[in-house]
Tab-separated table of N, CA, C and O in Angstrom:
chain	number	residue	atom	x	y	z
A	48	UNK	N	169.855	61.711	214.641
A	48	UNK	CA	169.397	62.197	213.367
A	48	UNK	C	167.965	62.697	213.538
A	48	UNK	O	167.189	62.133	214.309
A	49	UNK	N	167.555	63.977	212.666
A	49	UNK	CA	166.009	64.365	213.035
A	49	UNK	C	165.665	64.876	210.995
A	49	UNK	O	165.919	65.775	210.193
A	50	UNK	N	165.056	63.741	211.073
A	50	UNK	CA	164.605	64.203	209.323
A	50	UNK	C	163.377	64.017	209.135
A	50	UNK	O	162.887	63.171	209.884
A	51	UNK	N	162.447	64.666	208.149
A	51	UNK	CA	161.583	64.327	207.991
A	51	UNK	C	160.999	63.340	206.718
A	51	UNK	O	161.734	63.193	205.742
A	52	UNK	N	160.209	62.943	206.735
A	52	UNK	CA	159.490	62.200	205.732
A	52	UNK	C	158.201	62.069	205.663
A	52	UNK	O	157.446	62.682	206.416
A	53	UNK	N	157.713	61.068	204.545
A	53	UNK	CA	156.578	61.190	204.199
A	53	UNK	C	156.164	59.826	203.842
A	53	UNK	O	157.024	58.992	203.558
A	54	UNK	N	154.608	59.461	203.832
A	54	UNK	CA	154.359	57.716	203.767
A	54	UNK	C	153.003	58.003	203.908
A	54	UNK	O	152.549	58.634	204.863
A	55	UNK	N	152.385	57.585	203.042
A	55	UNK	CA	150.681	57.570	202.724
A	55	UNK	C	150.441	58.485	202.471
A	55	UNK	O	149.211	58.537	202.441
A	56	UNK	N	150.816	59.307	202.252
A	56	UNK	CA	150.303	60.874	202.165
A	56	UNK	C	150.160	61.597	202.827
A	56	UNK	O	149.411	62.553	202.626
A	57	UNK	N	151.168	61.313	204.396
A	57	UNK	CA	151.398	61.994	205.670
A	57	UNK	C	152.164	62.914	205.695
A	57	UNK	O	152.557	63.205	204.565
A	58	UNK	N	152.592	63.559	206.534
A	58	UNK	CA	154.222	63.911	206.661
A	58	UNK	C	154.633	64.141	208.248
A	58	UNK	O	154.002	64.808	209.068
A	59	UNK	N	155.826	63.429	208.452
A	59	UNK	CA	156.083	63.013	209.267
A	59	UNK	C	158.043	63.393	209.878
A	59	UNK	O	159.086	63.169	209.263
A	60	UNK	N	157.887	63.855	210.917
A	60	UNK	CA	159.596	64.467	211.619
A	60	UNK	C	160.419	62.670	212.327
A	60	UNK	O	159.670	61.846	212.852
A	61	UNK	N	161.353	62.501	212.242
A	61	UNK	CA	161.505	61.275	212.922
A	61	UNK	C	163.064	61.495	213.624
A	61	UNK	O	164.094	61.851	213.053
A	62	UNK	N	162.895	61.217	214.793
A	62	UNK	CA	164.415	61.612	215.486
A	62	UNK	C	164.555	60.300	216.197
A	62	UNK	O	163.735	59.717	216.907
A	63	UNK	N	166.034	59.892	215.777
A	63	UNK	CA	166.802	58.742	215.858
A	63	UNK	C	168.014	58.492	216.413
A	63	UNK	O	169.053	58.875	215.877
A	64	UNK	N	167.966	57.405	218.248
A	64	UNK	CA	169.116	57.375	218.301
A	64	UNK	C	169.613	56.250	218.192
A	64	UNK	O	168.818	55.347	217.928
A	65	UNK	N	170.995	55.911	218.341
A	65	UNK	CA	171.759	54.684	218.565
A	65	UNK	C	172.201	54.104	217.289
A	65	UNK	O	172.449	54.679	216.230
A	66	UNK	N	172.270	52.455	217.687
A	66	UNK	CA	173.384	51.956	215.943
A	66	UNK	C	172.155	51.532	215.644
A	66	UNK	O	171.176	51.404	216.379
A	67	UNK	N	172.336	51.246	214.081
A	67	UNK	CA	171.357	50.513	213.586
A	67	UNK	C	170.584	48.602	213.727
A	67	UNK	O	171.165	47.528	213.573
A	68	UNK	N	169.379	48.843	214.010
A	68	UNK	CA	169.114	47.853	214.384
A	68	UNK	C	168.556	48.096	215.879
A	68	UNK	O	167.675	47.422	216.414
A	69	UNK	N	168.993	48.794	216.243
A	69	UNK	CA	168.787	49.029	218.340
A	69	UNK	C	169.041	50.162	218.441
A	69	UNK	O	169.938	50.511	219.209
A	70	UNK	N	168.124	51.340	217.483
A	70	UNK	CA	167.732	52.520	217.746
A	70	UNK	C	167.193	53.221	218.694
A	70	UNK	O	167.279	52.616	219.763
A	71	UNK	N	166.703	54.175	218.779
A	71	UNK	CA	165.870	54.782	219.663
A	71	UNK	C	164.767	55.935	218.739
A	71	UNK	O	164.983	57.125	218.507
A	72	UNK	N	163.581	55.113	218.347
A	72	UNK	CA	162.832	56.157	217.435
A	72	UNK	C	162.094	56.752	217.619
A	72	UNK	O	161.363	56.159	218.412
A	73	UNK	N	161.483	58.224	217.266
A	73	UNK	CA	160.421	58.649	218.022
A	73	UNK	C	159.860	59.480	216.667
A	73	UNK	O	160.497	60.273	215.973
A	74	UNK	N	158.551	59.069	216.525
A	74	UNK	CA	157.825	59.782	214.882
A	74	UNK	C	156.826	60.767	215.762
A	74	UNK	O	156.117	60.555	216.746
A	75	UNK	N	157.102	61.980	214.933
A	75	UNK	CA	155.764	62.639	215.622
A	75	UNK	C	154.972	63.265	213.622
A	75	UNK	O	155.697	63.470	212.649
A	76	UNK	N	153.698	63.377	213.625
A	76	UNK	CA	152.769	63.248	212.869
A	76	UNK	C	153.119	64.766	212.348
A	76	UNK	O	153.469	65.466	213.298
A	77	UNK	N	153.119	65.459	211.097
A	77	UNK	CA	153.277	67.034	211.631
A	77	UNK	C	152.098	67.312	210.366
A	77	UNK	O	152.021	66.970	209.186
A	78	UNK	N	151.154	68.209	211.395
A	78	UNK	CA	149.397	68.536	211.075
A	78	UNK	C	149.818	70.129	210.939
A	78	UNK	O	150.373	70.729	211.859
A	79	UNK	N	149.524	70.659	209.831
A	79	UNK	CA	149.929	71.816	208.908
A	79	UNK	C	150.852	72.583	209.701
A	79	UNK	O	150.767	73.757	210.059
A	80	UNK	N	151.892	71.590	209.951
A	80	UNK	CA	153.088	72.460	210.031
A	80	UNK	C	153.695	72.424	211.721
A	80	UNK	O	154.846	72.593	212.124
A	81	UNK	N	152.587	72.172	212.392
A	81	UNK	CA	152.754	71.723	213.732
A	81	UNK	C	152.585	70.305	214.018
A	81	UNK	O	152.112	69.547	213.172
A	82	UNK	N	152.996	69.865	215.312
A	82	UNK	CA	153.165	68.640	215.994
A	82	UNK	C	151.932	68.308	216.448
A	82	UNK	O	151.172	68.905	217.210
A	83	UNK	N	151.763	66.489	215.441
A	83	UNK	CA	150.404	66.366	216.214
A	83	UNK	C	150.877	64.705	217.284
A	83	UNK	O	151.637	64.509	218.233
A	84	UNK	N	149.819	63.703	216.359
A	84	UNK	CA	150.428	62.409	217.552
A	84	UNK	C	151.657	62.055	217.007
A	84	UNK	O	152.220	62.274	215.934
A	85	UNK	N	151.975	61.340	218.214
A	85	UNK	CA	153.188	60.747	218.254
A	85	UNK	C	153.555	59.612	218.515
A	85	UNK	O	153.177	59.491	219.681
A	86	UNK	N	154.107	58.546	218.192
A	86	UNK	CA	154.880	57.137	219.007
A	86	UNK	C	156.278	57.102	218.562
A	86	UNK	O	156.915	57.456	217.570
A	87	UNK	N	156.533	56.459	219.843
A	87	UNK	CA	158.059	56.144	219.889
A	87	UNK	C	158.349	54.278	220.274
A	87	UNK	O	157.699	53.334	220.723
A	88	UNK	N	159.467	54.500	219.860
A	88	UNK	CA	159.948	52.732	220.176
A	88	UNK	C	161.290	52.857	220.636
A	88	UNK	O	161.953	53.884	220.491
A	89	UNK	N	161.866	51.366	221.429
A	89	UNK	CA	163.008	51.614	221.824
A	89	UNK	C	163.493	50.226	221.709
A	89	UNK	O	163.470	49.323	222.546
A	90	UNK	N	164.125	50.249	219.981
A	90	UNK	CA	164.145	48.688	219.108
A	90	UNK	C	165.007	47.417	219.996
A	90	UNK	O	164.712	46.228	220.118
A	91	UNK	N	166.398	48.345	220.648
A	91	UNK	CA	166.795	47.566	221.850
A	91	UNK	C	166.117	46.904	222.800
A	91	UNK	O	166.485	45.744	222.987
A	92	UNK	N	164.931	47.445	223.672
A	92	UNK	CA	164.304	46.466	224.211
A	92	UNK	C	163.212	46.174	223.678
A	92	UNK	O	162.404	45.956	224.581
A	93	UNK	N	162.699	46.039	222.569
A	93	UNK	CA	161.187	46.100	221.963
A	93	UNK	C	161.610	44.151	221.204
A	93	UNK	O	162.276	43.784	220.236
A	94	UNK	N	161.042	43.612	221.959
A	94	UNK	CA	161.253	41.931	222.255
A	94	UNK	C	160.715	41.635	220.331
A	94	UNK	O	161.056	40.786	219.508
A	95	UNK	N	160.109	42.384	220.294
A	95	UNK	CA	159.609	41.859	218.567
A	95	UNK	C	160.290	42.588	217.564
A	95	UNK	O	159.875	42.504	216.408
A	96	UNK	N	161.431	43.404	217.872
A	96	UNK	CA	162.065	43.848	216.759
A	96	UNK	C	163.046	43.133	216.089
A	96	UNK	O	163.656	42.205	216.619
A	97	UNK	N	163.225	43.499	214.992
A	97	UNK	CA	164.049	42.249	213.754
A	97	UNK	C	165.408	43.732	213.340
A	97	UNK	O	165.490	44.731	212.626
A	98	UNK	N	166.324	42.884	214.460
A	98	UNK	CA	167.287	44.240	213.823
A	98	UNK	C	167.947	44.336	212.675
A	98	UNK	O	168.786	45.187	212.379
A	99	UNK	N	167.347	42.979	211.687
A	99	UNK	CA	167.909	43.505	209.944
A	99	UNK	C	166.950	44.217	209.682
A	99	UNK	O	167.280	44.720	208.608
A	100	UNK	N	165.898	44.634	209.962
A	100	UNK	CA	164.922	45.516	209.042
A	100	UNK	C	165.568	46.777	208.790
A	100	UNK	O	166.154	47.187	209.792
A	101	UNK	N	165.657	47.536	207.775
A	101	UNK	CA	166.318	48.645	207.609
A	101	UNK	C	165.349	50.013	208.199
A	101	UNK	O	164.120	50.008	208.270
A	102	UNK	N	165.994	50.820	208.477
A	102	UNK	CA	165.214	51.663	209.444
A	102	UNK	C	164.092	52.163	209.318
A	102	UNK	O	163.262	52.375	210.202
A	103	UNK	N	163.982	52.520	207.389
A	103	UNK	CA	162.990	52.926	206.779
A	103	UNK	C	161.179	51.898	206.818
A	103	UNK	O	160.011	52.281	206.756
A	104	UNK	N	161.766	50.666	206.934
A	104	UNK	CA	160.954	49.538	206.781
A	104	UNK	C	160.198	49.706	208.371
A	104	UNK	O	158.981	49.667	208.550
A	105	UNK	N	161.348	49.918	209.561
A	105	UNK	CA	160.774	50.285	211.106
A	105	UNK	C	159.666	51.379	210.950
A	105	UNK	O	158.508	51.232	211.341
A	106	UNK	N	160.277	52.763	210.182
A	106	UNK	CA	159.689	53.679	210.585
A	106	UNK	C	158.174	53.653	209.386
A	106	UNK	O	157.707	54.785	209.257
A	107	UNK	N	157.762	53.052	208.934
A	107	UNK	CA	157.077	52.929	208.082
A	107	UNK	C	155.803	52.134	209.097
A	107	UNK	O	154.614	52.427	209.226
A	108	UNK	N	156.720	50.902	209.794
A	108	UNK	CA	155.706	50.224	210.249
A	108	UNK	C	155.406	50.803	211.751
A	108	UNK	O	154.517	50.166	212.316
A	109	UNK	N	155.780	51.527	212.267
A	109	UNK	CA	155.947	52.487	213.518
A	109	UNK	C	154.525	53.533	213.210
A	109	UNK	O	153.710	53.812	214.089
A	110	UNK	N	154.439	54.064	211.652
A	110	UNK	CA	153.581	54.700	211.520
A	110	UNK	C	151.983	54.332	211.215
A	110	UNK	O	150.955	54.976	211.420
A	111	UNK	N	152.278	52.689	210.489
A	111	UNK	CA	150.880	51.997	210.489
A	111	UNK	C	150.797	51.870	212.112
A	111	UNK	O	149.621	51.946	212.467
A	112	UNK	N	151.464	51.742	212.920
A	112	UNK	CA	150.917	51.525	214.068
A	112	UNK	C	150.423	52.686	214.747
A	112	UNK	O	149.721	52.345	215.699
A	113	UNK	N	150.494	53.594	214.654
A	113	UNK	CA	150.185	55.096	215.353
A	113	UNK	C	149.014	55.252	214.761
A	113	UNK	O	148.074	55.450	215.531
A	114	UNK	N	148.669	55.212	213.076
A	114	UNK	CA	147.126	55.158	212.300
A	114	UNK	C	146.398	54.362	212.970
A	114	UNK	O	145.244	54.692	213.244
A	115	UNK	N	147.007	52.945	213.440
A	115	UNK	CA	145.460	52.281	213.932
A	115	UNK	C	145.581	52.808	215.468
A	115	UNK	O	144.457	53.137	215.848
A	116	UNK	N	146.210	52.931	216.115
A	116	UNK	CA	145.923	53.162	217.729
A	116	UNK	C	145.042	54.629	217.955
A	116	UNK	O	144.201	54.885	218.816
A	117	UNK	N	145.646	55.610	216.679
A	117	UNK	CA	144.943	56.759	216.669
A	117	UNK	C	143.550	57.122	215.804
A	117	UNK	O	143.033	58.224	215.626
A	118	UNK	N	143.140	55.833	215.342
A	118	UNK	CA	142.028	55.969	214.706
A	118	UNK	C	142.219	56.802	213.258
A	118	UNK	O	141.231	57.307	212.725
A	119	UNK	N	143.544	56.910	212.665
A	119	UNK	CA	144.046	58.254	211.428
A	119	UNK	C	143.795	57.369	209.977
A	119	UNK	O	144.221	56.225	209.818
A	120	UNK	N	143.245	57.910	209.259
A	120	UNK	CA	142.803	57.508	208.341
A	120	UNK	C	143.738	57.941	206.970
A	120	UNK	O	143.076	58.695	206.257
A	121	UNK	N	144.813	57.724	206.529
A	121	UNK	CA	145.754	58.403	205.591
A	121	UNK	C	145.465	58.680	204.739
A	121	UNK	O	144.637	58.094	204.041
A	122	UNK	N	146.258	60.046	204.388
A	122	UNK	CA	145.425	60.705	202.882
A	122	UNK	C	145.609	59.648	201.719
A	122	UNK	O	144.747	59.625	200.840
A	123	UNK	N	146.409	58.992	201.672
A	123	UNK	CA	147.061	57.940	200.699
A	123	UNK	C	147.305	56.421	201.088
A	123	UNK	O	148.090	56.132	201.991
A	124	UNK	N	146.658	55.539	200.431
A	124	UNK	CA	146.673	54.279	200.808
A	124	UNK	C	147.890	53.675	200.456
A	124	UNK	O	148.424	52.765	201.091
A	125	UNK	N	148.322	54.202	199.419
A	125	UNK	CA	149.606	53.447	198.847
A	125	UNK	C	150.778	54.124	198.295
A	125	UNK	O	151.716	53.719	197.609
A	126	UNK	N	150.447	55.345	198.814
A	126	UNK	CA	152.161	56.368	198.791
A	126	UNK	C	153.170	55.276	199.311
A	126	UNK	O	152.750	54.354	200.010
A	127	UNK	N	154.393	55.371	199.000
A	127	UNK	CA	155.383	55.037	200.117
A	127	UNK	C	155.795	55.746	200.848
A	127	UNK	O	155.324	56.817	201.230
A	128	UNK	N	157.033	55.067	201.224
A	128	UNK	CA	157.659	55.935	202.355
A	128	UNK	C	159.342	56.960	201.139
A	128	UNK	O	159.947	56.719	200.094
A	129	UNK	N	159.349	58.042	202.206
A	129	UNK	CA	159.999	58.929	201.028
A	129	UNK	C	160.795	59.831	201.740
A	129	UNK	O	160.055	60.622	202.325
A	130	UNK	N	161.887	60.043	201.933
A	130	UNK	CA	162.586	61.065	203.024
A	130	UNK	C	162.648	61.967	202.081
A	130	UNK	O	162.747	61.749	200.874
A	131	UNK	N	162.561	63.521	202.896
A	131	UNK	CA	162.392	64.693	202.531
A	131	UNK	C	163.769	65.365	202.327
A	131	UNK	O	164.733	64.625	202.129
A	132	UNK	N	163.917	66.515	202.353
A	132	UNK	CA	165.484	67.429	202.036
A	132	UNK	C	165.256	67.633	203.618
A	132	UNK	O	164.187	67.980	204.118
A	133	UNK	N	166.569	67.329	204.390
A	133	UNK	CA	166.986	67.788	205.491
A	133	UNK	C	166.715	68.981	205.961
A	133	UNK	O	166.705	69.046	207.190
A	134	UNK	N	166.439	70.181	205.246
A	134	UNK	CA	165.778	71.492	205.422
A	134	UNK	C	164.387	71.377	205.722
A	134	UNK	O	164.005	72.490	206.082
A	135	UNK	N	163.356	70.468	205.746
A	135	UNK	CA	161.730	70.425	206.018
A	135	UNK	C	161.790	69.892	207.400
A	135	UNK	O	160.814	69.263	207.810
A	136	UNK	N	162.727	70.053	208.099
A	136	UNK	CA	162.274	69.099	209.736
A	136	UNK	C	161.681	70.166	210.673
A	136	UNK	O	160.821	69.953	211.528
A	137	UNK	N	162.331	71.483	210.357
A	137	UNK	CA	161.619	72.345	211.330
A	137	UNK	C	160.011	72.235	211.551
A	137	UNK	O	159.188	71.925	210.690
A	138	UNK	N	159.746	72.583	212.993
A	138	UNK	CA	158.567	72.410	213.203
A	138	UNK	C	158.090	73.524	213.853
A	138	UNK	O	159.047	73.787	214.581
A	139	UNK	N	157.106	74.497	214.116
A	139	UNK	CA	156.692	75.698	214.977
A	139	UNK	C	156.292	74.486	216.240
A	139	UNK	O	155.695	73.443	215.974
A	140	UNK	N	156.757	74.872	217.641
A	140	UNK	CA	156.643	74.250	218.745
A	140	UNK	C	156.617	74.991	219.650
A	140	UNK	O	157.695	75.497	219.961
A	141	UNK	N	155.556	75.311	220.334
A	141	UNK	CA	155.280	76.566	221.411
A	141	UNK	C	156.151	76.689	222.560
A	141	UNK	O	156.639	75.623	222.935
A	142	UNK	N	156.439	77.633	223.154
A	142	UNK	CA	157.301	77.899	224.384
A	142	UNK	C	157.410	77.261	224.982
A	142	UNK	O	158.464	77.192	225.614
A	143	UNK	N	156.533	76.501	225.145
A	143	UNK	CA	156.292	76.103	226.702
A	143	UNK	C	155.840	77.033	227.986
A	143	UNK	O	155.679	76.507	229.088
A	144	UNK	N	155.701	78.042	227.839
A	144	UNK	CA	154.971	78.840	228.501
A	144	UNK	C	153.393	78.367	228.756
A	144	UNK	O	152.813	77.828	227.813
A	145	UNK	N	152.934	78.495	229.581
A	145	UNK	CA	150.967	78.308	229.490
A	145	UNK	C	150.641	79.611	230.206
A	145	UNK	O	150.880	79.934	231.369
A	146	UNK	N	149.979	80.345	229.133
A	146	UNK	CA	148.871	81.367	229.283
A	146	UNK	C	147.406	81.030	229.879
A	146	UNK	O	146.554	80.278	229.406
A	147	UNK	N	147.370	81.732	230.940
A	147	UNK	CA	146.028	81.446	231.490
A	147	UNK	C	145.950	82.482	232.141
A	147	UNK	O	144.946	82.715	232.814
């Protein structure tokens, strides 16, 4: 699954594999429209995951953790978390080409 959402006043792409509970998650931050930081988890071996938490509750706390490691200060202290229309996941993501 690749959807986006939103939580503090972020907005955020999140692509998801496996069953629930022992996913495979990976949030990347999206900074006007492009890809900024990112963390991922891999709830199967991640020794502190609680596989009743519902995914939303993971990816919520996946993202307080990326704010403090990245020093990100959220536009919103107390937005929640909020999935978007399946149509907002696109992201502009460069070739991969490097010009030099």
């Amino acid at each position: 699954m690749v959807r986006g959402f939103t939580y503090r006043g972020e907005a955020f792409r999140a692509t998801v594999h496996g069953r629930p509970g022992k996913e495979e998650i990976f949030i990347v931050m999206m900074v006007d429209d492009e890809e900024g930081p990112e963390i991922s988890i891999d709830r199967f071996e991640d020794a502190d995951n609680n596989p009743d938490d519902e995914l939303e509750v993971m990816l919520a706390k996946l993202v307080d953790k990326l704010f403090a490691e990245q020093s990100i200060t959220p536009a919103s202290a107390t937005e929640p978390f909020e999935w978007l229309a399946a149509a907002t996941t696109g992201a502009r993501v460069h070739d991969g080409v490097q010009h030099h």
